[in-house]
Coordinates of C-alpha atoms in Angstrom, one line a residue:
M1 CA 4.3 -2.5 -23.2
K2 CA 7.6 -4.7 -22.0
Y3 CA 11.4 -5.0 -21.9
V4 CA 13.7 -7.5 -22.5
Y5 CA 16.8 -8.2 -21.2
E6 CA 19.7 -10.8 -22.5
I7 CA 21.4 -11.9 -19.0
N8 CA 23.3 -15.1 -18.6
G9 CA 21.9 -16.4 -21.8
K10 CA 18.4 -16.3 -21.0
R11 CA 15.7 -13.9 -22.2
W12 CA 14.2 -11.7 -19.3
I13 CA 10.9 -10.0 -19.6
L14 CA 9.8 -6.7 -17.7
K15 CA 6.5 -6.0 -17.7
P16 CA 3.8 -3.3 -15.8
L17 CA 3.5 -5.0 -12.0
V18 CA 0.6 -7.4 -11.2
I19 CA -0.6 -7.5 -7.5
G20 CA 1.1 -10.6 -6.9
Q21 CA 4.2 -9.3 -7.6
I22 CA 3.8 -6.0 -5.7
K23 CA 2.7 -8.1 -2.5
Q24 CA 6.5 -10.0 -3.4
L25 CA 7.8 -6.5 -3.2
T26 CA 6.4 -5.3 -0.3
H27 CA 7.9 -8.6 1.4
A28 CA 10.9 -8.1 0.0
I29 CA 11.9 -4.7 0.5
G30 CA 9.1 -2.8 2.6
H31 CA 11.1 -2.1 5.5
L32 CA 13.5 0.3 3.1
K33 CA 12.7 4.1 3.5
I34 CA 14.0 5.5 0.1
P35 CA 13.9 9.1 0.4
G36 CA 12.0 11.2 -2.4
N37 CA 15.0 12.7 -3.8
I38 CA 16.8 9.5 -4.7
D39 CA 18.3 9.5 -7.9
I40 CA 18.7 5.7 -9.9
P41 CA 22.4 4.8 -8.9
E42 CA 21.8 6.0 -5.1
L43 CA 18.5 3.4 -5.2
V44 CA 20.6 0.7 -6.8
S45 CA 22.9 1.1 -4.0
L46 CA 20.3 1.1 -1.2
L47 CA 18.8 -1.7 -2.6
A48 CA 22.0 -3.5 -3.4
E49 CA 21.4 -6.6 -0.8
E50 CA 18.0 -6.7 -2.1
L51 CA 18.3 -6.3 -5.7
P52 CA 18.7 -10.0 -6.9
G53 CA 15.7 -10.9 -5.0
V54 CA 13.9 -7.5 -6.5
F55 CA 14.5 -8.7 -9.9
A56 CA 13.7 -12.1 -9.0
I57 CA 10.5 -10.6 -8.8
I58 CA 10.2 -8.5 -11.4
L59 CA 12.0 -10.2 -14.2
T60 CA 10.6 -13.2 -15.5
P61 CA 12.1 -16.0 -17.7
E62 CA 10.7 -15.5 -21.4
G63 CA 7.8 -18.3 -21.5
M64 CA 7.3 -18.8 -17.9
R65 CA 4.4 -17.7 -15.9
L66 CA 5.0 -15.8 -12.6
K67 CA 3.8 -17.9 -10.4
D68 CA 5.9 -20.7 -11.7
K69 CA 9.0 -18.7 -10.7
D70 CA 11.7 -20.0 -7.8
I71 CA 12.0 -16.4 -6.4
N72 CA 15.0 -18.0 -4.2
A73 CA 17.0 -19.6 -7.5
L74 CA 16.5 -16.7 -9.6
S75 CA 18.0 -14.1 -7.0
E76 CA 21.3 -16.4 -6.5
E77 CA 21.5 -16.6 -10.6
F78 CA 20.8 -12.6 -10.8
E79 CA 23.6 -12.1 -8.3
E80 CA 25.9 -13.9 -10.1
A81 CA 24.9 -12.5 -13.4
V82 CA 23.7 -8.9 -13.6
N83 CA 26.5 -6.2 -14.1
I84 CA 25.8 -2.4 -12.5
E85 CA 24.8 -0.8 -15.8
T86 CA 22.2 -3.7 -16.9
A87 CA 21.3 -3.4 -13.0
I88 CA 20.6 0.3 -13.8
Q89 CA 18.7 -0.3 -16.8
I90 CA 16.4 -2.5 -15.1
V91 CA 15.6 -0.4 -12.6
E92 CA 14.9 3.0 -14.9
D93 CA 13.1 0.8 -17.3
F94 CA 10.9 -0.5 -14.5
F95 CA 10.3 3.0 -13.1
D96 CA 9.0 3.7 -16.7
L97 CA 6.5 0.8 -16.9
N98 CA 5.4 1.4 -12.9
P99 CA 4.8 5.2 -12.6
I100 CA 4.8 4.4 -9.2
A101 CA 4.8 8.3 -8.3
S102 CA 1.7 8.7 -10.5
V103 CA 0.0 5.3 -8.8
L104 CA 0.7 7.1 -5.1
E105 CA -0.8 10.6 -6.2
R106 CA -3.9 8.7 -7.4
L107 CA -4.4 6.4 -4.2
T108 CA -4.0 9.5 -2.2
G109 CA -6.6 11.3 -4.0
A110 CA -8.8 8.3 -3.6
I111 CA -8.0 8.2 0.0
V112 CA -8.5 11.8 0.6
K113 CA -12.0 11.5 -1.0
I114 CA -12.9 8.6 1.0
Q115 CA -11.9 10.4 4.3
S116 CA -13.9 13.4 3.3
Q117 CA -17.1 11.2 2.9
A118 CA -16.7 9.8 5.7
I119 CA -16.5 13.0 7.7
Q120 CA -19.2 14.3 5.8
S121 CA -21.4 11.3 6.7
S122 CA -20.1 11.2 10.1
M123 CA -21.4 14.5 10.6
S124 CA -24.8 14.5 9.1
S125 CA -25.2 11.3 11.2
S126 CA -24.2 13.4 14.3
V127 CA -26.8 16.2 13.4
F128 CA -29.4 13.4 13.2
S129 CA -28.6 12.1 16.5
Q130 CA -28.6 15.0 18.3
E131 CA -32.1 15.9 17.0
E132 CA -33.0 12.4 17.9
T133 CA -32.2 12.4 21.3
S134 CA -33.0 15.9 22.5
Q135 CA -34.2 16.2 26.0
K136 CA -37.3 18.1 25.3
E137 CA -38.2 15.4 22.7
T138 CA -37.5 12.3 24.6
K139 CA -38.9 11.2 27.9
S140 CA -39.4 8.0 28.8
N141 CA -41.8 6.5 31.4
G142 CA -39.0 6.3 33.6
D143 CA -38.1 9.9 33.7
I144 CA -38.4 11.8 37.3
P145 CA -38.9 15.5 37.3
S146 CA -35.4 16.6 39.2
E147 CA -38.2 17.9 41.9
N148 CA -39.2 14.5 42.8
A149 CA -35.7 12.9 43.0
K150 CA -34.9 15.7 45.4
N151 CA -37.6 14.9 47.3
M152 CA -37.1 11.1 47.3
S153 CA -33.5 11.2 48.0
S154 CA -34.6 13.1 51.2
T155 CA -37.1 11.2 52.0
E156 CA -34.6 7.8 51.4
D157 CA -32.4 9.6 53.9
G158 CA -35.1 10.0 56.4
M159 CA -36.0 5.9 56.3

């Protein structure tokens, strides 16, 4: 699925994000704190400074490969060419194509699963470690019974 926009006499394509775009977006807007209950106009307002750069990352001129884009030049073009109605439509379409909440939910589930497996693994390895190192079962040739140790320290003090 994709969306097509006519902006400044050119056709621009919006498709689901790829990893390279996620990296670019993280760099561009990763510092922003976006409240969970924000609506699209509030999001556009919050992103106002960053929006031209965001559009340069998420929109691609028809026929151009993602890696061939000049993000800075496109950002300047969007700054002068995109009106607020189009900006809101692009943001809405972006979230339609990229269900971020669903992705985050799945990632959270995966993290919880990994953490639970790590805890189980750590618990079972600590049980094995305790059994393997119990004092009754493990003695080395260098172990000194405590009576002898007391006698040795008394003897050494007397020397």
